[in-house]
PDB file of C-alpha atoms and ligand atoms in Angstrom:
ATOM      1  CA  GLY E 230      29.609  45.093   7.800  1.00 88.00           C
ATOM      2  CA  LEU E 231      27.492  48.215   7.960  1.00 94.00           C
ATOM      3  CA  LEU E 232      28.476  50.464  10.884  1.00 95.00           C
ATOM      4  CA  ARG E 233      25.581  52.941  10.905  1.00 97.00           C
ATOM      5  CA  ILE E 234      23.438  55.106   8.675  1.00 98.00           C
ATOM      6  CA  ASP E 235      25.769  57.739   7.247  1.00 97.00           C
ATOM      7  CA  HIS E 236      23.223  59.950   5.514  1.00 98.00           C
ATOM      8  CA  VAL E 237      19.935  60.051   3.672  1.00 98.00           C
ATOM      9  CA  GLY E 238      20.081  61.751   0.268  1.00 98.00           C
ATOM     10  CA  ILE E 239      17.319  63.914  -1.153  1.00 98.00           C
ATOM     11  CA  ALA E 240      17.238  65.108  -4.752  1.00 99.00           C
ATOM     12  CA  VAL E 241      16.422  68.797  -5.165  1.00 98.00           C
ATOM     13  CA  ALA E 242      16.271  70.999  -8.238  1.00 98.00           C
ATOM     14  CA  ASP E 243      17.910  74.060  -6.662  1.00 98.00           C
ATOM     15  CA  LEU E 244      20.400  73.689  -3.795  1.00 98.00           C
ATOM     16  CA  ASP E 245      20.225  77.249  -2.449  1.00 98.00           C
ATOM     17  CA  GLU E 246      16.437  77.228  -2.459  1.00 98.00           C
ATOM     18  CA  ALA E 247      16.382  73.824  -0.703  1.00 98.00           C
ATOM     19  CA  LEU E 248      18.877  75.049   1.927  1.00 98.00           C
ATOM     20  CA  ARG E 249      16.599  78.005   2.691  1.00 98.00           C
ATOM     21  CA  PHE E 250      13.600  75.677   2.935  1.00 98.00           C
ATOM     22  CA  TYR E 251      15.333  73.299   5.380  1.00 98.00           C
ATOM     23  CA  ALA E 252      16.586  76.195   7.511  1.00 98.00           C
ATOM     24  CA  ASP E 253      13.248  78.029   7.610  1.00 98.00           C
ATOM     25  CA  SER E 254      10.987  74.981   7.976  1.00 98.00           C
ATOM     26  CA  PHE E 255      13.051  72.534  10.053  1.00 98.00           C
ATOM     27  CA  GLY E 256      15.876  74.631  11.510  1.00 97.00           C
ATOM     28  CA  LEU E 257      18.460  72.363   9.865  1.00 97.00           C
ATOM     29  CA  HIS E 258      21.733  73.921   8.813  1.00 96.00           C
ATOM     30  CA  CYS E 259      24.440  73.133   6.315  1.00 97.00           C
ATOM     31  CA  VAL E 260      27.729  71.883   7.778  1.00 97.00           C
ATOM     32  CA  HIS E 261      29.481  71.084   4.501  1.00 97.00           C
ATOM     33  CA  GLN E 262      29.020  71.933   0.831  1.00 98.00           C
ATOM     34  CA  GLU E 263      30.868  70.741  -2.245  1.00 98.00           C
ATOM     35  CA  THR E 264      30.649  70.092  -5.966  1.00 98.00           C
ATOM     36  CA  ASN E 265      31.401  66.603  -7.263  1.00 98.00           C
ATOM     37  CA  GLU E 266      31.997  66.913 -11.013  1.00 98.00           C
ATOM     38  CA  GLU E 267      32.290  63.173 -11.570  1.00 97.00           C
ATOM     39  CA  GLN E 268      28.894  62.525  -9.917  1.00 97.00           C
ATOM     40  CA  GLY E 269      27.393  65.625 -11.578  1.00 98.00           C
ATOM     41  CA  VAL E 270      26.143  67.085  -8.284  1.00 98.00           C
ATOM     42  CA  ARG E 271      26.233  70.123  -6.056  1.00 98.00           C
ATOM     43  CA  GLU E 272      25.638  68.802  -2.573  1.00 98.00           C
ATOM     44  CA  ALA E 273      25.137  69.962   0.976  1.00 98.00           C
ATOM     45  CA  MET E 274      25.280  68.029   4.260  1.00 98.00           C
ATOM     46  CA  LEU E 275      22.885  69.159   7.000  1.00 98.00           C
ATOM     47  CA  ALA E 276      23.337  68.234  10.660  1.00 97.00           C
ATOM     48  CA  VAL E 277      20.373  66.990  12.668  1.00 96.00           C
ATOM     49  CA  GLY E 278      20.202  67.566  16.456  1.00 93.00           C
ATOM     50  CA  ASP E 279      23.645  67.413  18.107  1.00 91.00           C
ATOM     51  CA  GLY E 280      25.194  66.669  14.724  1.00 87.00           C
ATOM     52  CA  ASP E 281      26.629  63.285  15.789  1.00 90.00           C
ATOM     53  CA  GLY E 282      24.014  61.169  14.035  1.00 94.00           C
ATOM     54  CA  PRO E 283      23.171  60.554  10.392  1.00 97.00           C
ATOM     55  CA  ARG E 284      23.064  63.598   8.156  1.00 97.00           C
ATOM     56  CA  LEU E 285      20.697  64.827   5.546  1.00 98.00           C
ATOM     57  CA  GLN E 286      22.293  65.261   2.117  1.00 98.00           C
ATOM     58  CA  LEU E 287      20.735  67.573  -0.440  1.00 98.00           C
ATOM     59  CA  LEU E 288      21.732  66.738  -4.022  1.00 98.00           C
ATOM     60  CA  ALA E 289      21.215  69.117  -6.940  1.00 98.00           C
ATOM     61  CA  PRO E 290      22.139  68.289 -10.552  1.00 98.00           C
ATOM     62  CA  LEU E 291      25.077  69.969 -12.302  1.00 98.00           C
ATOM     63  CA  ARG E 292      24.158  68.625 -15.734  1.00 98.00           C
ATOM     64  CA  PRO E 293      21.007  67.381 -17.482  1.00 97.00           C
ATOM     65  CA  ASP E 294      22.565  63.927 -18.091  1.00 97.00           C
ATOM     66  CA  SER E 295      23.477  63.345 -14.410  1.00 98.00           C
ATOM     67  CA  ALA E 296      21.940  60.706 -12.108  1.00 98.00           C
ATOM     68  CA  ILE E 297      20.172  63.407 -10.064  1.00 98.00           C
ATOM     69  CA  ALA E 298      18.760  65.178 -13.144  1.00 98.00           C
ATOM     70  CA  LYS E 299      17.432  61.846 -14.395  1.00 98.00           C
ATOM     71  CA  PHE E 300      15.920  61.089 -10.975  1.00 98.00           C
ATOM     72  CA  LEU E 301      14.223  64.518 -10.868  1.00 98.00           C
ATOM     73  CA  ASP E 302      12.832  64.059 -14.392  1.00 98.00           C
ATOM     74  CA  ARG E 303      11.350  60.707 -13.458  1.00 98.00           C
ATOM     75  CA  ASN E 304      10.208  61.275  -9.860  1.00 98.00           C
ATOM     76  CA  GLY E 305      10.466  64.941  -9.021  1.00 98.00           C
ATOM     77  CA  PRO E 306      12.235  65.953  -5.797  1.00 98.00           C
ATOM     78  CA  GLY E 307      12.396  63.426  -2.956  1.00 98.00           C
ATOM     79  CA  LEU E 308      14.343  60.618  -1.263  1.00 98.00           C
ATOM     80  CA  GLN E 309      17.011  59.364  -3.669  1.00 98.00           C
ATOM     81  CA  GLN E 310      19.399  57.255  -1.577  1.00 98.00           C
ATOM     82  CA  LEU E 311      20.203  55.663   1.784  1.00 98.00           C
ATOM     83  CA  ALA E 312      23.893  55.614   2.691  1.00 98.00           C
ATOM     84  CA  TYR E 313      25.657  53.366   5.216  1.00 98.00           C
ATOM     85  CA  THR E 314      29.068  53.966   6.737  1.00 97.00           C
ATOM     86  CA  VAL E 315      31.481  51.050   6.237  1.00 97.00           C
ATOM     87  CA  THR E 316      35.085  50.580   7.337  1.00 96.00           C
ATOM     88  CA  ASP E 317      36.230  49.114   4.027  1.00 97.00           C
ATOM     89  CA  VAL E 318      34.176  49.861   0.915  1.00 98.00           C
ATOM     90  CA  GLU E 319      35.917  47.195  -1.210  1.00 97.00           C
ATOM     91  CA  ALA E 320      35.251  44.481   1.384  1.00 98.00           C
ATOM     92  CA  ALA E 321      31.624  45.586   1.842  1.00 98.00           C
ATOM     93  CA  ALA E 322      31.074  45.631  -1.946  1.00 98.00           C
ATOM     94  CA  ALA E 323      32.686  42.200  -2.340  1.00 98.00           C
ATOM     95  CA  ALA E 324      30.466  40.710   0.387  1.00 98.00           C
ATOM     96  CA  LEU E 325      27.330  42.075  -1.278  1.00 98.00           C
ATOM     97  CA  ARG E 326      28.450  40.923  -4.744  1.00 98.00           C
ATOM     98  CA  ALA E 327      29.012  37.448  -3.300  1.00 98.00           C
ATOM     99  CA  ARG E 328      25.355  37.492  -2.182  1.00 97.00           C
ATOM    100  CA  GLY E 329      24.302  38.245  -5.772  1.00 98.00           C
ATOM    101  CA  LEU E 330      23.665  41.994  -5.500  1.00 98.00           C
ATOM    102  CA  ARG E 331      24.813  44.239  -8.359  1.00 98.00           C
ATOM    103  CA  LEU E 332      27.260  46.983  -7.388  1.00 98.00           C
ATOM    104  CA  LEU E 333      27.275  49.980  -9.742  1.00 98.00           C
ATOM    105  CA  TYR E 334      31.063  50.399  -9.883  1.00 98.00           C
ATOM    106  CA  ASP E 335      33.864  47.841 -10.296  1.00 98.00           C
ATOM    107  CA  ALA E 336      36.091  50.071  -8.169  1.00 98.00           C
ATOM    108  CA  PRO E 337      35.110  52.727  -5.588  1.00 98.00           C
ATOM    109  CA  LYS E 338      34.664  56.342  -6.668  1.00 98.00           C
ATOM    110  CA  ARG E 339      35.203  59.569  -4.747  1.00 98.00           C
ATOM    111  CA  GLY E 340      32.331  60.784  -2.574  1.00 98.00           C
ATOM    112  CA  THR E 341      31.752  63.604  -0.108  1.00 97.00           C
ATOM    113  CA  GLY E 342      34.823  64.905   1.718  1.00 95.00           C
ATOM    114  CA  GLY E 343      37.220  62.516  -0.012  1.00 96.00           C
ATOM    115  CA  SER E 344      35.277  59.420   1.083  1.00 97.00           C
ATOM    116  CA  ARG E 345      35.299  56.279  -1.085  1.00 98.00           C
ATOM    117  CA  ILE E 346      31.894  55.145  -2.304  1.00 98.00           C
ATOM    118  CA  ASN E 347      29.994  52.503  -4.230  1.00 98.00           C
ATOM    119  CA  PHE E 348      26.283  51.807  -4.745  1.00 98.00           C
ATOM    120  CA  VAL E 349      23.989  48.771  -4.794  1.00 98.00           C
ATOM    121  CA  HIS E 350      21.541  48.879  -7.708  1.00 98.00           C
ATOM    122  CA  PRO E 351      18.083  49.811  -6.357  1.00 98.00           C
ATOM    123  CA  LYS E 352      16.522  46.850  -8.191  1.00 98.00           C
ATOM    124  CA  ASP E 353      18.664  44.508  -6.042  1.00 98.00           C
ATOM    125  CA  ALA E 354      17.915  46.330  -2.774  1.00 98.00           C
ATOM    126  CA  GLY E 355      14.145  46.432  -2.548  1.00 98.00           C
ATOM    127  CA  GLY E 356      13.773  49.632  -4.566  1.00 98.00           C
ATOM    128  CA  VAL E 357      16.303  51.604  -2.501  1.00 98.00           C
ATOM    129  CA  LEU E 358      19.506  53.036  -3.956  1.00 98.00           C
ATOM    130  CA  VAL E 359      22.021  52.002  -1.258  1.00 98.00           C
ATOM    131  CA  GLU E 360      25.332  53.842  -0.985  1.00 98.00           C
ATOM    132  CA  LEU E 361      28.365  52.461   0.842  1.00 98.00           C
ATOM    133  CA  VAL E 362      30.609  55.166   2.317  1.00 98.00           C
ATOM    134  CA  GLU E 363      34.130  54.635   3.608  1.00 98.00           C
ATOM    135  CA  PRO E 364      35.023  57.973   5.230  1.00 96.00           C
ATOM    136  CA  ALA E 365      38.359  59.581   4.352  1.00 95.00           C
ATOM    137  CA  SER E 366      40.959  58.285   6.806  1.00 80.00           C
ATOM    138  CA  GLY E 367      41.683  60.736   9.570  1.00 52.00           C
ATOM    139  CA  GLY E 368      39.084  63.143   8.265  1.00 49.00           C
ATOM    140  CA  THR E 369      35.673  64.067   9.612  1.00 51.00           C
ATOM    141  CA  PRO E 370      33.142  61.565   8.252  1.00 55.00           C
ATOM    142  CA  VAL E 371      31.013  64.102   6.413  1.00 56.00           C
ATOM    143  CA  GLY E 372      29.589  61.731   3.855  1.00 48.00           C
TER     144      GLY E 372
HETATM  145  N1  LIG P 586      15.969  54.903  -6.014  1.00 81.49           N
HETATM  146  C1  LIG P 586      15.122  53.876  -6.296  1.00 81.49           C
HETATM  147  N2  LIG P 586      14.914  53.402  -7.547  1.00 81.49           N
HETATM  148  C2  LIG P 586      15.576  54.011  -8.545  1.00 81.49           C
HETATM  149  C3  LIG P 586      16.456  55.087  -8.327  1.00 81.49           C
HETATM  150  C4  LIG P 586      16.647  55.540  -7.001  1.00 81.49           C
HETATM  151  N3  LIG P 586      17.464  56.549  -6.716  1.00 81.49           N
HETATM  152  N4  LIG P 586      16.976  55.473  -9.503  1.00 81.49           N
HETATM  153  C5  LIG P 586      16.437  54.689 -10.444  1.00 81.49           C
HETATM  154  N5  LIG P 586      15.601  53.805  -9.874  1.00 81.49           N
HETATM  155  C6  LIG P 586      14.817  52.777 -10.563  1.00 81.49           C
HETATM  156  C7  LIG P 586      14.003  53.395 -11.653  1.00 81.49           C
HETATM  157  O1  LIG P 586      12.766  53.865 -11.174  1.00 81.49           O
HETATM  158  C8  LIG P 586      13.844  52.258 -12.631  1.00 81.49           C
HETATM  159  O2  LIG P 586      12.813  51.396 -12.210  1.00 81.49           O
HETATM  160  P1  LIG P 586      11.757  50.801 -13.273  1.00 81.49           P
HETATM  161  O3  LIG P 586      12.602  50.018 -14.247  1.00 81.49           O
HETATM  162  O4  LIG P 586      10.885  49.946 -12.424  1.00 81.49           O
HETATM  163  O5  LIG P 586      11.097  51.973 -13.895  1.00 81.49           O
HETATM  164  C9  LIG P 586      15.177  51.541 -12.512  1.00 81.49           C
HETATM  165  O6  LIG P 586      15.702  51.875 -11.220  1.00 81.49           O
HETATM  166  C10 LIG P 586      16.117  52.048 -13.603  1.00 81.49           C
HETATM  167  O7  LIG P 586      17.299  51.443 -13.512  1.00 81.49           O
HETATM  168  P2  LIG P 586      18.445  51.720 -14.619  1.00 81.49           P
HETATM  169  O8  LIG P 586      17.816  51.970 -15.969  1.00 81.49           O
HETATM  170  O9  LIG P 586      19.446  50.625 -14.475  1.00 81.49           O
HETATM  171  O10 LIG P 586      19.141  53.046 -14.129  1.00 81.49           O
HETATM  172  P3  LIG P 586      18.877  54.610 -14.249  1.00 81.49           P
HETATM  173  O11 LIG P 586      19.454  55.127 -15.505  1.00 81.49           O
HETATM  174  O12 LIG P 586      17.500  55.003 -13.867  1.00 81.49           O
HETATM  175  O13 LIG P 586      19.846  55.073 -13.075  1.00 81.49           O
HETATM  176  C11 LIG P 586      21.053  54.446 -11.111  1.00 81.49           C
HETATM  177  C12 LIG P 586      19.690  54.585 -11.779  1.00 81.49           C
HETATM  178  C13 LIG P 586      20.814  54.063  -9.664  1.00 81.49           C
HETATM  179  C14 LIG P 586      21.876  53.357 -11.825  1.00 81.49           C
HETATM  180  C15 LIG P 586      21.776  55.833 -11.223  1.00 81.49           C
HETATM  181  O14 LIG P 586      20.980  56.821 -10.583  1.00 81.49           O
HETATM  182  C16 LIG P 586      23.136  55.835 -10.606  1.00 81.49           C
HETATM  183  O15 LIG P 586      24.121  55.492 -11.234  1.00 81.49           O
HETATM  184  N6  LIG P 586      23.249  56.235  -9.294  1.00 81.49           N
HETATM  185  C17 LIG P 586      24.492  56.236  -8.580  1.00 81.49           C
HETATM  186  C18 LIG P 586      25.160  57.572  -8.622  1.00 81.49           C
HETATM  187  C19 LIG P 586      24.359  58.648  -7.975  1.00 81.49           C
HETATM  188  O16 LIG P 586      23.215  58.487  -7.560  1.00 81.49           O
HETATM  189  N7  LIG P 586      25.013  59.837  -7.883  1.00 81.49           N
HETATM  190  C20 LIG P 586      24.424  61.005  -7.281  1.00 81.49           C
HETATM  191  C21 LIG P 586      24.746  61.053  -5.814  1.00 81.49           C
HETATM  192  C22 LIG P 586      26.218  61.308  -5.572  1.00 81.49           C
HETATM  193  C23 LIG P 586      26.652  61.053  -4.139  1.00 81.49           C
HETATM  194  O17 LIG P 586      25.884  60.498  -3.337  1.00 81.49           O
HETATM  195  O18 LIG P 586      27.786  61.413  -3.801  1.00 81.49           O
END
C-alpha cells in the first residue's frame, strides 16, 4: 500500500533561479540535489518545516526531448507529479495494474537518491501523474 506522500514535484525552467525563488519567498531550502540522466532532469529536494514530512521537488529539464521539457512546453511551470512512498515498488505497481491502471514502466527505474520508481499514467489517475517511490534500503528517503 501507500505509506505516505513522499514529495510533490514542480516543473521549473531553471533550477538555480527556482531555488532562489523558494528560498527568498518561502524560506524553503535545498537538502539534496542531483542529476538523473535517464529521466533527463536536474532536481532538488526542499525540506518543509522540521523536514520530516513530504518534500518539495523542483525538476528542471536537461534536454528538450525530456518529460519535463515537454511538460513545460505544454503547461508552463507548475505541479507535475504527486509521489507516494511505498515499501515495495514492484508489489505496488502490480496491485495497481491488477486494478486496470497503466504503469509507465514494465520494471522500476532509478529515482532520487538511488530509490526505485514507477509512474501511473495521469490519464488513469484522474489527471495526476502519480509516482511510486521505494526508498533506497538503509538510505535516507530523499525521494
Ligand atoms: N500531469 C497530468 N497530466 C499530464 C502530465 C502530467 N505531468 N503529463 C502529461 N499529461 C497529460 C497531457 O496533458 C495529455 O493530456 P491530453 O491528451 O488531454 O492533452 C496526456 O497526458 C498525454 O499523454 P501521453 O501522450 O501519453 O504522454 P506525454 O508524452 O505527454 O507524456 C508522461 C506524459 C506522463 C507519459 C511523461 O511525462 C512521462 O513519461 N513521465 C514520467 C517520467 C517523468 O515525469 N520524469 C521526470 C521526473 C523524474 C523523477 O521524478 O525522478
